[in-house]
PDB file of C-alpha atoms in Angstrom:
ATOM      1  CA  ASP A   1     -15.308  -3.450  11.379  1.00  0.00           C
ATOM      2  CA  THR A   2     -13.705  -2.736   8.037  1.00  0.00           C
ATOM      3  CA  ALA A   3     -11.314   0.191   8.387  1.00  0.00           C
ATOM      4  CA  VAL A   4     -11.128   1.267   4.730  1.00  0.00           C
ATOM      5  CA  SER A   5     -13.894   0.023   2.496  1.00  0.00           C
ATOM      6  CA  GLN A   6     -14.210   0.407  -1.242  1.00  0.00           C
ATOM      7  CA  THR A   7     -17.149  -0.346  -3.453  1.00  0.00           C
ATOM      8  CA  PRO A   8     -17.554  -2.043  -5.784  1.00  0.00           C
ATOM      9  CA  LYS A   9     -14.927  -4.769  -5.482  1.00  0.00           C
ATOM     10  CA  TYR A  10     -15.294  -5.690  -9.146  1.00  0.00           C
ATOM     11  CA  LEU A  11     -16.359  -3.409 -11.965  1.00  0.00           C
ATOM     12  CA  VAL A  12     -16.721  -4.632 -15.528  1.00  0.00           C
ATOM     13  CA  THR A  13     -17.917  -2.106 -18.054  1.00  0.00           C
ATOM     14  CA  GLN A  14     -17.614  -1.041 -21.655  1.00  0.00           C
ATOM     15  CA  MET A  15     -15.322   1.512 -23.179  1.00  0.00           C
ATOM     16  CA  GLY A  16     -16.778   4.992 -23.169  1.00  0.00           C
ATOM     17  CA  ASN A  17     -18.914   4.549 -20.061  1.00  0.00           C
ATOM     18  CA  ASP A  18     -18.711   6.705 -16.921  1.00  0.00           C
ATOM     19  CA  LYS A  19     -18.268   4.975 -13.567  1.00  0.00           C
ATOM     20  CA  SER A  20     -17.597   5.810  -9.915  1.00  0.00           C
ATOM     21  CA  ILE A  21     -15.736   4.040  -7.144  1.00  0.00           C
ATOM     22  CA  LYS A  22     -16.518   4.905  -3.542  1.00  0.00           C
ATOM     23  CA  CYS A  23     -14.209   4.810  -0.535  1.00  0.00           C
ATOM     24  CA  GLU A  24     -14.935   5.284   3.144  1.00  0.00           C
ATOM     25  CA  GLN A  25     -12.675   5.052   6.189  1.00  0.00           C
ATOM     26  CA  ASN A  26     -13.773   4.784   9.808  1.00  0.00           C
ATOM     27  CA  LEU A  27     -10.334   5.287  11.342  1.00  0.00           C
ATOM     28  CA  GLY A  28     -10.711   8.998  11.955  1.00  0.00           C
ATOM     29  CA  HIS A  29      -7.809   9.697   9.582  1.00  0.00           C
ATOM     30  CA  ASP A  30      -7.517  13.076   7.946  1.00  0.00           C
ATOM     31  CA  THR A  31      -5.726  12.052   4.753  1.00  0.00           C
ATOM     32  CA  MET A  32      -6.981   9.779   1.997  1.00  0.00           C
ATOM     33  CA  TYR A  33      -5.436   8.543  -1.250  1.00  0.00           C
ATOM     34  CA  TRP A  34      -6.234   6.880  -4.540  1.00  0.00           C
ATOM     35  CA  TYR A  35      -3.648   4.571  -6.109  1.00  0.00           C
ATOM     36  CA  LYS A  36      -3.617   2.697  -9.405  1.00  0.00           C
ATOM     37  CA  GLN A  37      -1.860  -0.667  -9.403  1.00  0.00           C
ATOM     38  CA  ASP A  38      -0.527  -1.952 -12.669  1.00  0.00           C
ATOM     39  CA  SER A  39       0.414  -5.523 -13.391  1.00  0.00           C
ATOM     40  CA  LYS A  40       3.967  -4.952 -12.163  1.00  0.00           C
ATOM     41  CA  LYS A  41       2.917  -4.388  -8.565  1.00  0.00           C
ATOM     42  CA  PHE A  42       3.629  -0.707  -8.687  1.00  0.00           C
ATOM     43  CA  LEU A  43       1.136   1.418  -6.815  1.00  0.00           C
ATOM     44  CA  LYS A  44       1.111   4.811  -8.446  1.00  0.00           C
ATOM     45  CA  ILE A  45      -0.403   7.700  -6.526  1.00  0.00           C
ATOM     46  CA  MET A  46      -3.215   9.467  -8.292  1.00  0.00           C
ATOM     47  CA  PHE A  47      -4.715  11.824  -5.740  1.00  0.00           C
ATOM     48  CA  SER A  48      -4.515  12.666  -2.082  1.00  0.00           C
ATOM     49  CA  TYR A  49      -6.833  14.720   0.082  1.00  0.00           C
ATOM     50  CA  ASN A  50      -6.145  16.117   3.523  1.00  0.00           C
ATOM     51  CA  ASN A  51      -9.224  17.304   5.408  1.00  0.00           C
ATOM     52  CA  LYS A  52     -11.162  17.519   2.142  1.00  0.00           C
ATOM     53  CA  GLU A  53      -8.425  19.591   0.512  1.00  0.00           C
ATOM     54  CA  LEU A  54      -6.650  18.244  -2.574  1.00  0.00           C
ATOM     55  CA  ILE A  55      -2.925  18.019  -1.777  1.00  0.00           C
ATOM     56  CA  ILE A  56      -1.594  15.630  -4.401  1.00  0.00           C
ATOM     57  CA  ASN A  57      -2.765  15.581  -7.988  1.00  0.00           C
ATOM     58  CA  GLU A  58      -0.382  13.560 -10.078  1.00  0.00           C
ATOM     59  CA  THR A  59      -0.360  13.513 -13.847  1.00  0.00           C
ATOM     60  CA  VAL A  60      -3.655  11.774 -14.360  1.00  0.00           C
ATOM     61  CA  PRO A  61      -6.033  12.275 -17.304  1.00  0.00           C
ATOM     62  CA  ASN A  62      -8.711  14.772 -16.422  1.00  0.00           C
ATOM     63  CA  ARG A  63     -11.251  12.046 -17.094  1.00  0.00           C
ATOM     64  CA  PHE A  64     -10.463  11.051 -13.493  1.00  0.00           C
ATOM     65  CA  SER A  65     -12.051  13.314 -10.918  1.00  0.00           C
ATOM     66  CA  PRO A  66     -11.869  12.766  -7.169  1.00  0.00           C
ATOM     67  CA  LYS A  67     -14.419  14.114  -4.768  1.00  0.00           C
ATOM     68  CA  SER A  68     -14.208  14.283  -0.987  1.00  0.00           C
ATOM     69  CA  PRO A  69     -17.545  15.218   0.596  1.00  0.00           C
ATOM     70  CA  ASP A  70     -16.004  14.863   4.069  1.00  0.00           C
ATOM     71  CA  LYS A  71     -12.722  13.627   5.455  1.00  0.00           C
ATOM     72  CA  ALA A  72     -14.049  10.075   5.842  1.00  0.00           C
ATOM     73  CA  HIS A  73     -14.933   9.705   2.173  1.00  0.00           C
ATOM     74  CA  LEU A  74     -12.988   9.959  -1.054  1.00  0.00           C
ATOM     75  CA  ASN A  75     -14.733   8.916  -4.241  1.00  0.00           C
ATOM     76  CA  LEU A  76     -13.284   8.544  -7.721  1.00  0.00           C
ATOM     77  CA  HIS A  77     -15.299   9.268 -10.831  1.00  0.00           C
ATOM     78  CA  ILE A  78     -14.017   8.224 -14.231  1.00  0.00           C
ATOM     79  CA  ASN A  79     -15.479   9.568 -17.477  1.00  0.00           C
ATOM     80  CA  SER A  80     -15.225   8.017 -20.923  1.00  0.00           C
ATOM     81  CA  LEU A  81     -13.465   4.861 -19.787  1.00  0.00           C
ATOM     82  CA  GLU A  82     -10.647   3.557 -21.970  1.00  0.00           C
ATOM     83  CA  LEU A  83      -9.036   0.134 -22.280  1.00  0.00           C
ATOM     84  CA  GLY A  84      -5.911   1.405 -20.529  1.00  0.00           C
ATOM     85  CA  ASP A  85      -7.922   2.214 -17.431  1.00  0.00           C
ATOM     86  CA  SER A  86      -8.173  -1.496 -16.629  1.00  0.00           C
ATOM     87  CA  ALA A  87      -6.321  -1.958 -13.354  1.00  0.00           C
ATOM     88  CA  VAL A  88      -6.810  -2.391  -9.630  1.00  0.00           C
ATOM     89  CA  TYR A  89      -7.554   0.864  -7.848  1.00  0.00           C
ATOM     90  CA  PHE A  90      -6.736   1.126  -4.154  1.00  0.00           C
ATOM     91  CA  CYS A  91      -8.014   3.645  -1.684  1.00  0.00           C
ATOM     92  CA  ALA A  92      -5.948   4.306   1.434  1.00  0.00           C
ATOM     93  CA  SER A  93      -5.926   6.568   4.450  1.00  0.00           C
ATOM     94  CA  SER A  94      -3.396   7.794   6.975  1.00  0.00           C
ATOM     95  CA  GLN A  95      -3.280   9.986  10.036  1.00  0.00           C
ATOM     96  CA  GLY A  96      -1.415  13.017   8.842  1.00  0.00           C
ATOM     97  CA  ARG A  97      -0.217  13.859   5.371  1.00  0.00           C
ATOM     98  CA  GLY A  98       3.411  12.907   5.759  1.00  0.00           C
ATOM     99  CA  TRP A  99       4.752  10.425   3.223  1.00  0.00           C
ATOM    100  CA  ASN A 100       6.108   8.444   6.164  1.00  0.00           C
ATOM    101  CA  GLN A 101       2.775   7.781   7.850  1.00  0.00           C
ATOM    102  CA  PRO A 102       1.604   4.151   7.772  1.00  0.00           C
ATOM    103  CA  GLN A 103      -1.175   3.817   5.272  1.00  0.00           C
ATOM    104  CA  HIS A 104      -4.268   1.676   5.611  1.00  0.00           C
ATOM    105  CA  PHE A 105      -5.578   0.268   2.362  1.00  0.00           C
ATOM    106  CA  GLY A 106      -8.924  -0.915   1.139  1.00  0.00           C
ATOM    107  CA  ASP A 107      -9.198  -4.243  -0.655  1.00  0.00           C
ATOM    108  CA  GLY A 108      -9.134  -2.656  -4.089  1.00  0.00           C
ATOM    109  CA  THR A 109     -11.541  -2.280  -6.985  1.00  0.00           C
ATOM    110  CA  ARG A 110     -10.772  -4.427 -10.003  1.00  0.00           C
ATOM    111  CA  LEU A 111     -11.809  -2.445 -13.046  1.00  0.00           C
ATOM    112  CA  SER A 112     -12.055  -4.255 -16.370  1.00  0.00           C
ATOM    113  CA  ILE A 113     -12.886  -2.405 -19.558  1.00  0.00           C
ATOM    114  CA  LEU A 114     -14.369  -4.443 -22.399  1.00  0.00           C
TER     115      LEU A 114
ATOM    116  CA  ASP B   1      12.846   5.182  -4.583  1.00  0.00           C
ATOM    117  CA  ALA B   2      15.816   2.870  -4.045  1.00  0.00           C
ATOM    118  CA  LYS B   3      15.345  -0.777  -4.959  1.00  0.00           C
ATOM    119  CA  THR B   4      15.034  -3.683  -2.562  1.00  0.00           C
ATOM    120  CA  THR B   5      15.823  -7.365  -3.003  1.00  0.00           C
ATOM    121  CA  GLN B   6      13.943 -10.116  -1.220  1.00  0.00           C
ATOM    122  CA  PRO B   7      13.818 -13.911  -1.574  1.00  0.00           C
ATOM    123  CA  ASN B   8      10.875 -15.016  -3.670  1.00  0.00           C
ATOM    124  CA  SER B   9       9.544 -17.438  -1.083  1.00  0.00           C
ATOM    125  CA  MET B  10      10.092 -18.789   2.417  1.00  0.00           C
ATOM    126  CA  GLU B  11       8.503 -21.416   4.593  1.00  0.00           C
ATOM    127  CA  SER B  12       8.002 -21.579   8.323  1.00  0.00           C
ATOM    128  CA  ASN B  13       6.419 -23.957  10.768  1.00  0.00           C
ATOM    129  CA  GLU B  14       3.516 -22.642  12.750  1.00  0.00           C
ATOM    130  CA  GLU B  15       4.435 -21.027  16.086  1.00  0.00           C
ATOM    131  CA  GLU B  16       8.102 -20.736  15.133  1.00  0.00           C
ATOM    132  CA  PRO B  17       9.897 -17.429  14.528  1.00  0.00           C
ATOM    133  CA  VAL B  18      10.352 -16.223  10.974  1.00  0.00           C
ATOM    134  CA  HIS B  19      13.104 -13.938   9.734  1.00  0.00           C
ATOM    135  CA  LEU B  20      12.352 -12.268   6.403  1.00  0.00           C
ATOM    136  CA  PRO B  21      15.431 -10.583   4.904  1.00  0.00           C
ATOM    137  CA  CYS B  22      15.617  -7.556   2.662  1.00  0.00           C
ATOM    138  CA  ASN B  23      18.651  -6.047   0.935  1.00  0.00           C
ATOM    139  CA  HIS B  24      18.705  -2.375   0.047  1.00  0.00           C
ATOM    140  CA  SER B  25      22.318  -1.612  -0.709  1.00  0.00           C
ATOM    141  CA  THR B  26      21.540   1.697  -2.472  1.00  0.00           C
ATOM    142  CA  ILE B  27      19.471   3.111   0.385  1.00  0.00           C
ATOM    143  CA  SER B  28      19.870   6.836   0.932  1.00  0.00           C
ATOM    144  CA  GLY B  29      20.123   8.589   4.261  1.00  0.00           C
ATOM    145  CA  THR B  30      16.554   9.854   4.035  1.00  0.00           C
ATOM    146  CA  ASP B  31      14.937   6.531   3.126  1.00  0.00           C
ATOM    147  CA  TYR B  32      12.723   4.875   5.696  1.00  0.00           C
ATOM    148  CA  ILE B  33      12.293   1.099   5.543  1.00  0.00           C
ATOM    149  CA  HIS B  34       8.650   0.034   5.447  1.00  0.00           C
ATOM    150  CA  TRP B  35       7.152  -3.444   5.474  1.00  0.00           C
ATOM    151  CA  TYR B  36       3.707  -4.242   4.182  1.00  0.00           C
ATOM    152  CA  ARG B  37       2.052  -7.571   3.533  1.00  0.00           C
ATOM    153  CA  GLN B  38      -0.715  -8.587   1.194  1.00  0.00           C
ATOM    154  CA  LEU B  39      -3.083 -11.503   0.873  1.00  0.00           C
ATOM    155  CA  PRO B  40      -4.639 -12.413  -2.489  1.00  0.00           C
ATOM    156  CA  SER B  41      -7.505 -10.110  -3.425  1.00  0.00           C
ATOM    157  CA  GLN B  42      -6.836  -7.848  -0.446  1.00  0.00           C
ATOM    158  CA  GLY B  43      -5.168  -4.526  -0.049  1.00  0.00           C
ATOM    159  CA  PRO B  44      -1.676  -4.086   1.376  1.00  0.00           C
ATOM    160  CA  GLU B  45      -1.500  -4.146   5.173  1.00  0.00           C
ATOM    161  CA  TYR B  46       1.043  -2.030   7.046  1.00  0.00           C
ATOM    162  CA  VAL B  47       3.340  -4.086   9.272  1.00  0.00           C
ATOM    163  CA  ILE B  48       6.164  -1.884  10.562  1.00  0.00           C
ATOM    164  CA  HIS B  49       8.669   0.782   9.572  1.00  0.00           C
ATOM    165  CA  GLY B  50      11.934   2.275  10.800  1.00  0.00           C
ATOM    166  CA  LEU B  51      14.930   4.429   9.938  1.00  0.00           C
ATOM    167  CA  THR B  52      18.017   3.357  11.868  1.00  0.00           C
ATOM    168  CA  SER B  53      17.068   1.783  15.173  1.00  0.00           C
ATOM    169  CA  ASN B  54      15.356  -1.559  15.608  1.00  0.00           C
ATOM    170  CA  VAL B  55      11.607  -1.262  16.017  1.00  0.00           C
ATOM    171  CA  ASN B  56       8.992  -3.394  17.733  1.00  0.00           C
ATOM    172  CA  ASN B  57       5.213  -3.360  17.520  1.00  0.00           C
ATOM    173  CA  ARG B  58       2.417  -5.787  18.235  1.00  0.00           C
ATOM    174  CA  MET B  59       2.771  -7.428  14.826  1.00  0.00           C
ATOM    175  CA  ALA B  60       6.507  -7.794  14.354  1.00  0.00           C
ATOM    176  CA  SER B  61      10.019  -6.535  14.948  1.00  0.00           C
ATOM    177  CA  LEU B  62      12.295  -4.815  12.468  1.00  0.00           C
ATOM    178  CA  ALA B  63      16.036  -5.284  12.746  1.00  0.00           C
ATOM    179  CA  ILE B  64      18.084  -2.801  10.713  1.00  0.00           C
ATOM    180  CA  ALA B  65      21.745  -3.384   9.947  1.00  0.00           C
ATOM    181  CA  GLU B  66      24.176  -0.795  11.207  1.00  0.00           C
ATOM    182  CA  ASP B  67      25.079   0.268   7.650  1.00  0.00           C
ATOM    183  CA  ARG B  68      21.355   0.219   6.742  1.00  0.00           C
ATOM    184  CA  LYS B  69      22.047  -1.808   3.616  1.00  0.00           C
ATOM    185  CA  SER B  70      19.822  -4.612   4.838  1.00  0.00           C
ATOM    186  CA  SER B  71      17.008  -5.261   7.260  1.00  0.00           C
ATOM    187  CA  THR B  72      15.067  -8.218   8.643  1.00  0.00           C
ATOM    188  CA  LEU B  73      11.404  -8.472   9.500  1.00  0.00           C
ATOM    189  CA  ILE B  74      10.887 -10.803  12.432  1.00  0.00           C
ATOM    190  CA  LEU B  75       7.597 -12.518  13.144  1.00  0.00           C
ATOM    191  CA  HIS B  76       8.088 -13.965  16.602  1.00  0.00           C
ATOM    192  CA  ARG B  77       5.560 -16.790  16.334  1.00  0.00           C
ATOM    193  CA  ALA B  78       4.196 -17.480  12.881  1.00  0.00           C
ATOM    194  CA  THR B  79       0.519 -18.290  12.642  1.00  0.00           C
ATOM    195  CA  LEU B  80      -1.485 -19.477   9.657  1.00  0.00           C
ATOM    196  CA  ARG B  81      -2.863 -15.957   9.339  1.00  0.00           C
ATOM    197  CA  ASP B  82       0.655 -14.679   8.699  1.00  0.00           C
ATOM    198  CA  ALA B  83       0.810 -16.502   5.357  1.00  0.00           C
ATOM    199  CA  ALA B  84       1.029 -13.651   2.839  1.00  0.00           C
ATOM    200  CA  VAL B  85       3.389 -11.846   0.489  1.00  0.00           C
ATOM    201  CA  TYR B  86       5.668  -9.520   2.445  1.00  0.00           C
ATOM    202  CA  TYR B  87       7.028  -6.405   0.801  1.00  0.00           C
ATOM    203  CA  CYS B  88      10.026  -4.408   1.899  1.00  0.00           C
ATOM    204  CA  ILE B  89       9.732  -0.838   0.609  1.00  0.00           C
ATOM    205  CA  LEU B  90      11.949   2.201   0.879  1.00  0.00           C
ATOM    206  CA  ARG B  91      10.167   5.531   1.158  1.00  0.00           C
ATOM    207  CA  ASP B  92      12.080   8.716   0.697  1.00  0.00           C
ATOM    208  CA  SER B  93      11.456  11.536   3.117  1.00  0.00           C
ATOM    209  CA  GLN B  94      11.900  13.891   0.186  1.00  0.00           C
ATOM    210  CA  ASN B  95       9.317  12.120  -1.919  1.00  0.00           C
ATOM    211  CA  THR B  96       6.029  13.909  -1.780  1.00  0.00           C
ATOM    212  CA  GLY B  97       4.619  11.694  -4.487  1.00  0.00           C
ATOM    213  CA  ASN B  98       3.838   8.879  -2.089  1.00  0.00           C
ATOM    214  CA  GLN B  99       4.643   6.223  -4.624  1.00  0.00           C
ATOM    215  CA  PHE B 100       4.780   2.619  -3.505  1.00  0.00           C
ATOM    216  CA  TYR B 101       6.946   0.200  -5.440  1.00  0.00           C
ATOM    217  CA  PHE B 102       6.042  -3.196  -4.087  1.00  0.00           C
ATOM    218  CA  GLY B 103       8.339  -5.278  -6.224  1.00  0.00           C
ATOM    219  CA  THR B 104       7.923  -9.050  -6.063  1.00  0.00           C
ATOM    220  CA  GLY B 105       8.081  -9.491  -2.282  1.00  0.00           C
ATOM    221  CA  THR B 106       8.542 -12.724  -0.310  1.00  0.00           C
ATOM    222  CA  SER B 107       5.712 -15.225  -0.315  1.00  0.00           C
ATOM    223  CA  LEU B 108       5.576 -16.751   3.165  1.00  0.00           C
ATOM    224  CA  THR B 109       4.062 -20.190   3.601  1.00  0.00           C
ATOM    225  CA  VAL B 110       3.223 -21.262   7.147  1.00  0.00           C
ATOM    226  CA  ILE B 111       3.105 -25.003   7.681  1.00  0.00           C
ATOM    227  CA  PRO B 112       0.681 -26.271  10.334  1.00  0.00           C
TER     228      PRO B 112
END
């Protein structure tokens, strides 16, 4: 059973489009995250939800909007996609909201903007 | 987060122990040492973490130097499935931003 699953794995789309990435975890964790990975291997936090409540909202363009319908799901919607949005986006979950909790990652969504 | 230094690559024979070193000479007193590993086209996988004392779990052991300026991840019996890039990461207890700087890591090759 996949613990943290993201869909789609690959997403190729044109500039200006709106797209969504879905994430689900079956670990019973109460905290979920979205990270953006740039080419330098740096995973930058974008958002974090704890029990459906937004707890981390880093400086991210408001074209990015997370949505957590329940604590097992955290989706990411992106409006008006730009070339600079091309990256790998990782979803993760942890038990508890502490920075020190081990995090379980999905396999990433590779977003390419044409 | 403080920086870490790891060898770019290491090799091990299957079923032999592997010691993966990490230097973190600028570690602060509130930094925890985390290890993750990653296979191509997969997400990072948590391996182990610790603060001062050595730690053991079902995947590996973590040996932390007394001055905390270095640590070693120990895989007791390497298997082919352990071939991955291993990242040593420092995470600050004061950092609520939950950033992960993976750096370049150590690419472990396991020889059958």
